[in-house]
Amino acid sequence: MTETISAAVLPSILFLTALIALFSDKNSFDSFLSGAADGMKSAAGLLPSLCALIVAVEMLFASGFAEFLSGALSGVLGAVGIPSEIVPLLITRPISGSASTAAYTELLDKYGPDSMAVLIASVIMGSSDTVIYVISVYFSSVGITKTRHAMAAALLTMIFSIFLSSIVCRLFFG
Amino acid sequence: MLGRCFSVLVILSFIFAAATGNLPALSGAILDGASKAVTLSISLLGIMCLWGGIMSLLSASGIISRLSRLLRPVLVHVFPHAFKTGVGADEIVACVSANLFGIGNAATPLAITAMKRMQEENKSDTATDDMVTLSVLGTASFNLFPSTLVALRRAAGAVDPYAVIIPIWITSAAGCIAAIILSRAMAPFTRGHHK
């Protein structure tokens, strides 16, 4: 049900857009083209900061630091009710979309999709985003370098969601 | 901020790799990272074109400002400046609605459009309160239908691949509320650097 609705949203928006373009007296297609040109310029302007960020994140994974941190954190997190198996996911989630998907797939293989650790991991995957990527894309698109409390507030929100995920899953599936 | 992020990540990786004899792996990763950035930018190019165009057509038709008036009573508390002055309000509404409906990939381009609009008035290298709120909300994005996740769970043979949907809704809704409260509550403490 949700799947059908979700699949219909995007085509419906395009349908609506096409209807408006056909029946409005203004030259709507021109405004589409000028908006699209602006969008393209913004996307092209993102490459320099994306390049720096992605290179740095790739280096972090290749250096083995992520694995080291994961080993160091598992004891601490286990003590506060977060399963230590999901630590690799927690470390990769805020910095890399592809690395966290890989970490999640590995958890699926290792513990099975219906284990408590993987259920918690699924909720974390579904309710959080790549914090560092979102913040850098949003701000570098407009040339803002002083982002104030954006990163701190985003990371705190993510920590809150991680704790909440494990509580909600234990209530739901426990 | 982003510059510091970059330095910390690179220095940390270098020292750790040198200490553990992982330096050869590092040079491959650097080149990989640079090409991944290009792949990502190219995929963003098309998506941003599409949403930039749709957004501009829908704004010209007045549909977005109608939606914006409807949501104003709620959003004026979340983005006070934008909704009091009207600058960027329509763009924020488009971005928030895209998030709510979980339209794949639309949230980022629409958020960038909103940031641009707010920046026209800000004209500084420091983020405004509303910009910070929008970005933090973007990291806690509400996901109505996490399709990739369900596909991965189905492929792994889950008894019920959809079982996690309701817990995800509860957690993301609470996460969005936390994002708004945190970014609004922390704003006065970082405002000193602003102008």
mmCIF file of C-alpha atoms in Angstrom:
data_model
loop_
_atom_site.group_PDB
_atom_site.id
_atom_site.type_symbol
_atom_site.label_atom_id
_atom_site.label_comp_id
_atom_site.label_asym_id
_atom_site.label_seq_id
_atom_site.Cartn_x
_atom_site.Cartn_y
_atom_site.Cartn_z
ATOM 1 C CA MET A 1 0.000 0.000 0.000
ATOM 2 C CA THR A 2 2.611 2.542 1.081
ATOM 3 C CA GLU A 3 4.730 1.235 -1.766
ATOM 4 C CA THR A 4 2.070 2.020 -4.385
ATOM 5 C CA ILE A 5 1.402 5.490 -3.005
ATOM 6 C CA SER A 6 5.092 6.222 -2.791
ATOM 7 C CA ALA A 7 5.661 5.085 -6.378
ATOM 8 C CA ALA A 8 2.860 7.363 -7.609
ATOM 9 C CA VAL A 9 4.084 10.596 -6.011
ATOM 10 C CA LEU A 10 6.853 11.489 -8.433
ATOM 11 C CA PRO A 11 4.936 10.753 -11.670
ATOM 12 C CA SER A 12 1.956 12.704 -10.269
ATOM 13 C CA ILE A 13 4.099 15.782 -9.672
ATOM 14 C CA LEU A 14 5.372 15.621 -13.250
ATOM 15 C CA PHE A 15 1.787 15.168 -14.473
ATOM 16 C CA LEU A 16 0.676 18.237 -12.525
ATOM 17 C CA THR A 17 3.628 20.215 -13.858
ATOM 18 C CA ALA A 18 2.760 19.256 -17.429
ATOM 19 C CA LEU A 19 -0.896 20.224 -16.952
ATOM 20 C CA ILE A 20 0.072 23.635 -15.602
ATOM 21 C CA ALA A 21 2.511 24.201 -18.438
ATOM 22 C CA LEU A 22 -0.182 23.341 -20.989
ATOM 23 C CA PHE A 23 -3.014 25.453 -19.583
ATOM 24 C CA SER A 24 -1.368 28.527 -18.079
ATOM 25 C CA ASP A 25 -1.258 31.724 -20.107
ATOM 26 C CA LYS A 26 2.289 32.504 -18.978
ATOM 27 C CA ASN A 27 5.174 30.843 -20.743
ATOM 28 C CA SER A 28 5.654 28.176 -18.076
ATOM 29 C CA PHE A 29 8.150 26.101 -19.958
ATOM 30 C CA ASP A 30 10.516 29.074 -20.015
ATOM 31 C CA SER A 31 10.383 29.282 -16.240
ATOM 32 C CA PHE A 32 11.065 25.527 -16.098
ATOM 33 C CA LEU A 33 14.152 25.999 -18.240
ATOM 34 C CA SER A 34 15.491 28.934 -16.248
ATOM 35 C CA GLY A 35 14.991 27.045 -12.973
ATOM 36 C CA ALA A 36 16.690 23.989 -14.451
ATOM 37 C CA ALA A 37 19.654 26.097 -15.552
ATOM 38 C CA ASP A 38 20.018 27.460 -12.005
ATOM 39 C CA GLY A 39 19.852 23.935 -10.612
ATOM 40 C CA MET A 40 22.546 22.786 -12.983
ATOM 41 C CA LYS A 41 24.853 25.639 -11.977
ATOM 42 C CA SER A 42 24.377 24.799 -8.285
ATOM 43 C CA ALA A 43 25.190 21.136 -8.891
ATOM 44 C CA ALA A 44 28.333 21.949 -10.862
ATOM 45 C CA GLY A 45 29.452 24.321 -8.107
ATOM 46 C CA LEU A 46 29.330 21.474 -5.589
ATOM 47 C CA LEU A 47 32.139 19.436 -7.126
ATOM 48 C CA PRO A 48 35.092 21.188 -5.391
ATOM 49 C CA SER A 49 33.759 20.682 -1.868
ATOM 50 C CA LEU A 50 32.417 17.193 -2.610
ATOM 51 C CA CYS A 51 35.814 16.233 -3.978
ATOM 52 C CA ALA A 52 37.617 17.329 -0.796
ATOM 53 C CA LEU A 53 35.078 15.676 1.468
ATOM 54 C CA ILE A 54 34.853 12.350 -0.329
ATOM 55 C CA VAL A 55 38.646 12.049 -0.651
ATOM 56 C CA ALA A 56 38.976 12.632 3.110
ATOM 57 C CA VAL A 57 36.296 10.056 3.942
ATOM 58 C CA GLU A 58 37.818 7.454 1.604
ATOM 59 C CA MET A 59 41.177 8.017 3.305
ATOM 60 C CA LEU A 60 39.624 7.479 6.717
ATOM 61 C CA PHE A 61 38.268 4.058 5.720
ATOM 62 C CA ALA A 62 41.435 2.963 3.909
ATOM 63 C CA SER A 63 43.625 3.906 6.880
ATOM 64 C CA GLY A 64 41.866 1.335 9.062
ATOM 65 C CA PHE A 65 40.892 3.984 11.604
ATOM 66 C CA ALA A 66 37.185 3.210 11.332
ATOM 67 C CA GLU A 67 37.751 -0.437 12.304
ATOM 68 C CA PHE A 68 39.986 0.617 15.173
ATOM 69 C CA LEU A 69 37.344 3.024 16.506
ATOM 70 C CA SER A 70 34.685 0.378 16.124
ATOM 71 C CA GLY A 71 36.656 -2.023 18.341
ATOM 72 C CA ALA A 72 37.233 0.692 20.910
ATOM 73 C CA LEU A 73 33.571 1.750 21.066
ATOM 74 C CA SER A 74 31.797 -1.602 21.217
ATOM 75 C CA GLY A 75 32.369 -2.138 24.947
ATOM 76 C CA VAL A 76 31.072 1.305 25.873
ATOM 77 C CA LEU A 77 27.955 1.133 23.690
ATOM 78 C CA GLY A 78 27.053 -2.380 24.830
ATOM 79 C CA ALA A 79 26.869 -1.003 28.368
ATOM 80 C CA VAL A 80 24.187 1.564 27.406
ATOM 81 C CA GLY A 81 21.886 -0.878 25.607
ATOM 82 C CA ILE A 82 23.067 -0.476 22.018
ATOM 83 C CA PRO A 83 24.150 -3.839 20.560
ATOM 84 C CA SER A 84 27.905 -3.811 19.904
ATOM 85 C CA GLU A 85 27.396 -5.655 16.579
ATOM 86 C CA ILE A 86 26.051 -2.485 14.960
ATOM 87 C CA VAL A 87 29.041 -0.269 15.849
ATOM 88 C CA PRO A 88 30.492 -0.365 12.273
ATOM 89 C CA LEU A 89 27.160 0.996 11.037
ATOM 90 C CA LEU A 90 27.103 3.758 13.663
ATOM 91 C CA ILE A 91 30.567 4.950 12.660
ATOM 92 C CA THR A 92 29.930 4.943 8.909
ATOM 93 C CA ARG A 93 26.359 6.329 8.957
ATOM 94 C CA PRO A 94 27.184 10.007 9.528
ATOM 95 C CA ILE A 95 30.058 10.154 7.044
ATOM 96 C CA SER A 96 29.311 7.934 4.073
ATOM 97 C CA GLY A 97 26.130 6.682 2.398
ATOM 98 C CA SER A 98 27.803 3.870 0.469
ATOM 99 C CA ALA A 99 29.958 2.704 3.401
ATOM 100 C CA SER A 100 26.970 2.578 5.761
ATOM 101 C CA THR A 101 24.916 0.607 3.215
ATOM 102 C CA ALA A 102 27.840 -1.823 2.962
ATOM 103 C CA ALA A 103 28.032 -2.069 6.766
ATOM 104 C CA TYR A 104 24.274 -2.714 6.919
ATOM 105 C CA THR A 105 24.436 -5.434 4.238
ATOM 106 C CA GLU A 106 27.199 -7.132 6.178
ATOM 107 C CA LEU A 107 25.032 -7.124 9.311
ATOM 108 C CA LEU A 108 22.166 -8.690 7.322
ATOM 109 C CA ASP A 109 24.468 -11.506 6.174
ATOM 110 C CA LYS A 110 26.030 -12.088 9.556
ATOM 111 C CA TYR A 111 23.060 -11.944 11.936
ATOM 112 C CA GLY A 112 19.998 -12.404 9.714
ATOM 113 C CA PRO A 113 17.306 -9.797 8.966
ATOM 114 C CA ASP A 114 15.117 -10.696 11.956
ATOM 115 C CA SER A 115 17.677 -10.501 14.758
ATOM 116 C CA MET A 116 17.285 -7.667 17.258
ATOM 117 C CA ALA A 117 20.627 -6.087 16.295
ATOM 118 C CA VAL A 118 19.648 -5.942 12.614
ATOM 119 C CA LEU A 119 16.137 -4.655 13.375
ATOM 120 C CA ILE A 120 17.709 -1.809 15.357
ATOM 121 C CA ALA A 121 20.221 -1.237 12.541
ATOM 122 C CA SER A 122 17.338 -1.061 10.022
ATOM 123 C CA VAL A 123 15.548 1.617 12.015
ATOM 124 C CA ILE A 124 18.778 3.618 12.319
ATOM 125 C CA MET A 125 19.330 3.324 8.540
ATOM 126 C CA GLY A 126 15.764 4.461 7.853
ATOM 127 C CA SER A 127 15.646 7.371 10.256
ATOM 128 C CA SER A 128 19.019 9.036 9.759
ATOM 129 C CA ASP A 129 21.055 10.478 6.930
ATOM 130 C CA THR A 130 24.681 11.119 6.011
ATOM 131 C CA VAL A 131 25.064 14.117 8.323
ATOM 132 C CA ILE A 132 28.427 15.382 7.105
ATOM 133 C CA TYR A 133 27.392 15.154 3.441
ATOM 134 C CA VAL A 134 24.048 16.913 3.916
ATOM 135 C CA ILE A 135 25.599 19.778 5.885
ATOM 136 C CA SER A 136 28.500 20.277 3.504
ATOM 137 C CA VAL A 137 26.286 20.204 0.407
ATOM 138 C CA TYR A 138 23.701 22.610 1.839
ATOM 139 C CA PHE A 139 26.222 25.190 2.999
ATOM 140 C CA SER A 140 28.854 24.975 0.293
ATOM 141 C CA SER A 141 26.151 25.499 -2.344
ATOM 142 C CA VAL A 142 25.789 29.077 -1.065
ATOM 143 C CA GLY A 143 29.374 29.723 -0.007
ATOM 144 C CA ILE A 144 28.784 29.694 3.742
ATOM 145 C CA THR A 145 31.849 28.674 5.744
ATOM 146 C CA LYS A 146 30.699 29.520 9.280
ATOM 147 C CA THR A 147 28.020 26.903 9.890
ATOM 148 C CA ARG A 148 27.625 27.708 13.623
ATOM 149 C CA HIS A 149 25.918 24.893 15.565
ATOM 150 C CA ALA A 150 24.697 22.965 12.496
ATOM 151 C CA MET A 151 27.098 20.033 12.848
ATOM 152 C CA ALA A 152 26.744 19.791 16.642
ATOM 153 C CA ALA A 153 22.937 19.897 16.525
ATOM 154 C CA ALA A 154 22.839 17.341 13.686
ATOM 155 C CA LEU A 155 25.136 14.904 15.510
ATOM 156 C CA LEU A 156 23.164 15.280 18.761
ATOM 157 C CA THR A 157 19.953 14.594 16.822
ATOM 158 C CA MET A 158 21.549 11.484 15.375
ATOM 159 C CA ILE A 159 22.684 10.212 18.806
ATOM 160 C CA PHE A 160 19.148 10.785 20.070
ATOM 161 C CA SER A 161 17.735 8.795 17.110
ATOM 162 C CA ILE A 162 20.171 5.930 17.718
ATOM 163 C CA PHE A 163 19.074 5.575 21.344
ATOM 164 C CA LEU A 164 15.439 5.931 20.386
ATOM 165 C CA SER A 165 15.804 3.276 17.654
ATOM 166 C CA SER A 166 17.025 0.725 20.133
ATOM 167 C CA ILE A 167 14.261 1.559 22.635
ATOM 168 C CA VAL A 168 11.478 1.518 20.013
ATOM 169 C CA CYS A 169 12.719 -1.811 18.575
ATOM 170 C CA ARG A 170 12.875 -3.464 21.966
ATOM 171 C CA LEU A 171 9.298 -2.321 22.664
ATOM 172 C CA PHE A 172 8.091 -3.429 19.219
ATOM 173 C CA PHE A 173 9.900 -6.716 18.744
ATOM 174 C CA GLY A 174 11.064 -7.560 22.272
ATOM 175 C CA MET B 1 33.918 24.349 9.553
ATOM 176 C CA LEU B 2 34.095 22.129 6.462
ATOM 177 C CA GLY B 3 37.745 23.038 6.029
ATOM 178 C CA ARG B 4 38.432 21.893 9.577
ATOM 179 C CA CYS B 5 36.454 18.702 8.974
ATOM 180 C CA PHE B 6 38.625 17.966 5.956
ATOM 181 C CA SER B 7 41.889 18.619 7.834
ATOM 182 C CA VAL B 8 40.907 16.472 10.823
ATOM 183 C CA LEU B 9 39.890 13.522 8.636
ATOM 184 C CA VAL B 10 42.995 13.666 6.443
ATOM 185 C CA ILE B 11 45.517 14.158 9.274
ATOM 186 C CA LEU B 12 43.913 11.429 11.380
ATOM 187 C CA SER B 13 43.939 8.993 8.436
ATOM 188 C CA PHE B 14 47.525 9.755 7.525
ATOM 189 C CA ILE B 15 48.894 9.277 11.046
ATOM 190 C CA PHE B 16 46.863 6.127 11.622
ATOM 191 C CA ALA B 17 47.802 4.610 8.263
ATOM 192 C CA ALA B 18 51.487 5.433 8.737
ATOM 193 C CA ALA B 19 51.478 3.863 12.194
ATOM 194 C CA THR B 20 49.799 0.648 11.037
ATOM 195 C CA GLY B 21 51.631 0.327 7.710
ATOM 196 C CA ASN B 22 48.490 1.075 5.705
ATOM 197 C CA LEU B 23 49.944 3.891 3.583
ATOM 198 C CA PRO B 24 49.824 1.971 0.243
ATOM 199 C CA ALA B 25 46.052 1.531 0.611
ATOM 200 C CA LEU B 26 45.724 5.248 1.210
ATOM 201 C CA SER B 27 46.975 6.426 -2.185
ATOM 202 C CA GLY B 28 44.459 4.211 -3.998
ATOM 203 C CA ALA B 29 41.685 5.554 -1.788
ATOM 204 C CA ILE B 30 42.586 9.166 -2.574
ATOM 205 C CA LEU B 31 42.256 8.641 -6.336
ATOM 206 C CA ASP B 32 39.074 6.617 -5.825
ATOM 207 C CA GLY B 33 37.592 9.399 -3.728
ATOM 208 C CA ALA B 34 38.265 12.026 -6.374
ATOM 209 C CA SER B 35 36.522 10.002 -9.088
ATOM 210 C CA LYS B 36 33.604 9.153 -6.784
ATOM 211 C CA ALA B 37 33.069 12.892 -6.284
ATOM 212 C CA VAL B 38 32.718 13.325 -10.046
ATOM 213 C CA THR B 39 30.233 10.441 -10.370
ATOM 214 C CA LEU B 40 28.149 11.911 -7.575
ATOM 215 C CA SER B 41 28.218 15.424 -9.055
ATOM 216 C CA ILE B 42 27.106 14.139 -12.432
ATOM 217 C CA SER B 43 24.169 12.284 -10.953
ATOM 218 C CA LEU B 44 23.268 15.416 -8.977
ATOM 219 C CA LEU B 45 23.478 17.520 -12.133
ATOM 220 C CA GLY B 46 20.459 15.890 -13.761
ATOM 221 C CA ILE B 47 18.402 15.689 -10.580
ATOM 222 C CA MET B 48 19.060 19.327 -9.730
ATOM 223 C CA CYS B 49 18.094 20.398 -13.245
ATOM 224 C CA LEU B 50 14.804 18.539 -12.979
ATOM 225 C CA TRP B 51 13.843 19.815 -9.537
ATOM 226 C CA GLY B 52 15.088 23.340 -10.193
ATOM 227 C CA GLY B 53 12.832 23.418 -13.239
ATOM 228 C CA ILE B 54 9.768 21.900 -11.545
ATOM 229 C CA MET B 55 10.168 24.210 -8.563
ATOM 230 C CA SER B 56 10.400 27.305 -10.725
ATOM 231 C CA LEU B 57 7.382 26.313 -12.823
ATOM 232 C CA LEU B 58 5.246 25.512 -9.749
ATOM 233 C CA SER B 59 6.243 28.797 -8.055
ATOM 234 C CA ALA B 60 5.332 30.788 -11.145
ATOM 235 C CA SER B 61 1.898 29.148 -11.131
ATOM 236 C CA GLY B 62 1.270 30.181 -7.514
ATOM 237 C CA ILE B 63 0.658 26.648 -6.208
ATOM 238 C CA ILE B 64 3.611 26.730 -3.837
ATOM 239 C CA SER B 65 2.624 30.033 -2.261
ATOM 240 C CA ARG B 66 -0.852 28.643 -1.595
ATOM 241 C CA LEU B 67 0.689 25.617 0.145
ATOM 242 C CA SER B 68 3.010 27.990 1.959
ATOM 243 C CA ARG B 69 0.084 30.004 3.368
ATOM 244 C CA LEU B 70 -1.486 26.754 4.553
ATOM 245 C CA LEU B 71 1.612 25.606 6.443
ATOM 246 C CA ARG B 72 2.572 29.053 7.725
ATOM 247 C CA PRO B 73 1.004 28.756 11.228
ATOM 248 C CA VAL B 74 3.245 25.757 11.993
ATOM 249 C CA LEU B 75 6.393 26.713 10.123
ATOM 250 C CA VAL B 76 6.538 30.274 11.451
ATOM 251 C CA HIS B 77 7.734 28.788 14.750
ATOM 252 C CA VAL B 78 10.356 26.645 13.038
ATOM 253 C CA PHE B 79 11.700 29.219 10.569
ATOM 254 C CA PRO B 80 10.681 32.535 12.198
ATOM 255 C CA HIS B 81 12.677 34.863 9.984
ATOM 256 C CA ALA B 82 11.770 33.298 6.639
ATOM 257 C CA PHE B 83 8.054 33.190 7.446
ATOM 258 C CA LYS B 84 7.884 36.680 8.922
ATOM 259 C CA THR B 85 9.634 38.298 5.969
ATOM 260 C CA GLY B 86 8.526 35.797 3.322
ATOM 261 C CA VAL B 87 12.106 35.460 2.011
ATOM 262 C CA GLY B 88 12.693 31.809 1.171
ATOM 263 C CA ALA B 89 9.384 30.704 2.719
ATOM 264 C CA ASP B 90 8.025 29.129 -0.481
ATOM 265 C CA GLU B 91 11.292 27.301 -1.112
ATOM 266 C CA ILE B 92 11.347 25.970 2.452
ATOM 267 C CA VAL B 93 7.762 24.741 2.083
ATOM 268 C CA ALA B 94 8.670 22.884 -1.111
ATOM 269 C CA CYS B 95 11.659 21.275 0.583
ATOM 270 C CA VAL B 96 9.716 20.265 3.707
ATOM 271 C CA SER B 97 6.875 18.778 1.634
ATOM 272 C CA ALA B 98 9.347 16.784 -0.461
ATOM 273 C CA ASN B 99 10.762 15.376 2.767
ATOM 274 C CA LEU B 100 7.311 14.507 4.111
ATOM 275 C CA PHE B 101 6.300 12.667 0.956
ATOM 276 C CA GLY B 102 9.661 10.957 0.749
ATOM 277 C CA ILE B 103 10.251 11.940 -2.861
ATOM 278 C CA GLY B 104 13.567 10.326 -3.668
ATOM 279 C CA ASN B 105 16.400 12.801 -4.155
ATOM 280 C CA ALA B 106 14.162 15.881 -4.244
ATOM 281 C CA ALA B 107 14.933 17.117 -0.743
ATOM 282 C CA THR B 108 18.561 18.057 -1.472
ATOM 283 C CA PRO B 109 17.958 20.105 -4.660
ATOM 284 C CA LEU B 110 14.969 21.863 -3.093
ATOM 285 C CA ALA B 111 16.937 22.592 0.078
ATOM 286 C CA ILE B 112 19.726 24.105 -2.008
ATOM 287 C CA THR B 113 17.169 26.319 -3.771
ATOM 288 C CA ALA B 114 15.908 27.444 -0.344
ATOM 289 C CA MET B 115 19.460 28.090 0.900
ATOM 290 C CA LYS B 116 20.187 30.212 -2.197
ATOM 291 C CA ARG B 117 17.088 32.291 -1.636
ATOM 292 C CA MET B 118 17.974 32.907 2.023
ATOM 293 C CA GLN B 119 21.581 33.681 1.108
ATOM 294 C CA GLU B 120 20.472 36.457 -1.274
ATOM 295 C CA GLU B 121 19.330 38.334 1.800
ATOM 296 C CA ASN B 122 22.047 37.160 4.183
ATOM 297 C CA LYS B 123 25.058 38.134 2.033
ATOM 298 C CA SER B 124 27.591 36.870 4.588
ATOM 299 C CA ASP B 125 29.752 33.795 5.122
ATOM 300 C CA THR B 126 27.913 32.979 8.364
ATOM 301 C CA ALA B 127 24.777 30.842 8.444
ATOM 302 C CA THR B 128 21.507 32.367 9.673
ATOM 303 C CA ASP B 129 19.321 30.634 12.289
ATOM 304 C CA ASP B 130 16.858 29.449 9.640
ATOM 305 C CA MET B 131 19.631 28.038 7.466
ATOM 306 C CA VAL B 132 20.976 25.998 10.366
ATOM 307 C CA THR B 133 17.491 24.687 11.183
ATOM 308 C CA LEU B 134 16.910 23.669 7.564
ATOM 309 C CA SER B 135 20.227 21.813 7.367
ATOM 310 C CA VAL B 136 19.777 19.980 10.673
ATOM 311 C CA LEU B 137 16.250 19.024 9.633
ATOM 312 C CA GLY B 138 17.736 17.770 6.365
ATOM 313 C CA THR B 139 20.018 15.363 8.235
ATOM 314 C CA ALA B 140 17.040 13.949 10.157
ATOM 315 C CA SER B 141 15.011 13.552 6.999
ATOM 316 C CA PHE B 142 11.641 11.932 7.444
ATOM 317 C CA ASN B 143 11.331 8.924 5.198
ATOM 318 C CA LEU B 144 7.800 7.791 4.393
ATOM 319 C CA PHE B 145 8.927 4.781 2.439
ATOM 320 C CA PRO B 146 12.539 3.602 2.787
ATOM 321 C CA SER B 147 12.522 1.572 -0.430
ATOM 322 C CA THR B 148 16.235 0.644 -0.583
ATOM 323 C CA LEU B 149 16.094 -0.625 2.974
ATOM 324 C CA VAL B 150 13.011 -2.770 2.369
ATOM 325 C CA ALA B 151 14.586 -4.163 -0.812
ATOM 326 C CA LEU B 152 17.751 -5.144 1.087
ATOM 327 C CA ARG B 153 15.709 -6.788 3.847
ATOM 328 C CA ARG B 154 13.591 -8.687 1.326
ATOM 329 C CA ALA B 155 16.712 -9.896 -0.506
ATOM 330 C CA ALA B 156 18.127 -11.133 2.814
ATOM 331 C CA GLY B 157 14.970 -13.232 3.347
ATOM 332 C CA ALA B 158 13.300 -11.286 6.151
ATOM 333 C CA VAL B 159 10.046 -12.820 7.505
ATOM 334 C CA ASP B 160 8.381 -9.414 7.052
ATOM 335 C CA PRO B 161 10.551 -6.864 5.199
ATOM 336 C CA TYR B 162 8.060 -4.108 6.109
ATOM 337 C CA ALA B 163 8.098 -4.842 9.855
ATOM 338 C CA VAL B 164 10.477 -1.959 10.497
ATOM 339 C CA ILE B 165 8.386 0.729 8.789
ATOM 340 C CA ILE B 166 6.328 1.818 11.814
ATOM 341 C CA PRO B 167 9.349 1.949 14.156
ATOM 342 C CA ILE B 168 11.104 4.022 11.459
ATOM 343 C CA TRP B 169 8.165 6.463 11.270
ATOM 344 C CA ILE B 170 8.121 6.862 15.048
ATOM 345 C CA THR B 171 11.884 7.361 15.250
ATOM 346 C CA SER B 172 12.123 9.762 12.310
ATOM 347 C CA ALA B 173 9.198 11.865 13.504
ATOM 348 C CA ALA B 174 10.797 12.153 16.940
ATOM 349 C CA GLY B 175 14.162 12.810 15.257
ATOM 350 C CA CYS B 176 12.691 15.711 13.245
ATOM 351 C CA ILE B 177 11.179 17.230 16.367
ATOM 352 C CA ALA B 178 14.521 16.828 18.162
ATOM 353 C CA ALA B 179 16.290 18.446 15.194
ATOM 354 C CA ILE B 180 14.004 21.479 15.335
ATOM 355 C CA ILE B 181 14.210 21.849 19.108
ATOM 356 C CA LEU B 182 17.996 21.449 19.190
ATOM 357 C CA SER B 183 18.733 23.861 16.361
ATOM 358 C CA ARG B 184 16.371 26.493 17.767
ATOM 359 C CA ALA B 185 17.593 26.047 21.351
ATOM 360 C CA MET B 186 21.281 26.203 20.437
ATOM 361 C CA ALA B 187 20.907 29.223 18.136
ATOM 362 C CA PRO B 188 21.233 31.976 20.801
ATOM 363 C CA PHE B 189 24.557 30.495 21.955
ATOM 364 C CA THR B 190 26.221 30.647 18.550
ATOM 365 C CA ARG B 191 24.633 33.917 17.469
ATOM 366 C CA GLY B 192 27.555 35.881 18.931
ATOM 367 C CA HIS B 193 29.650 35.033 15.878
ATOM 368 C CA HIS B 194 26.886 36.183 13.610
ATOM 369 C CA LYS B 195 27.248 39.784 12.414
#
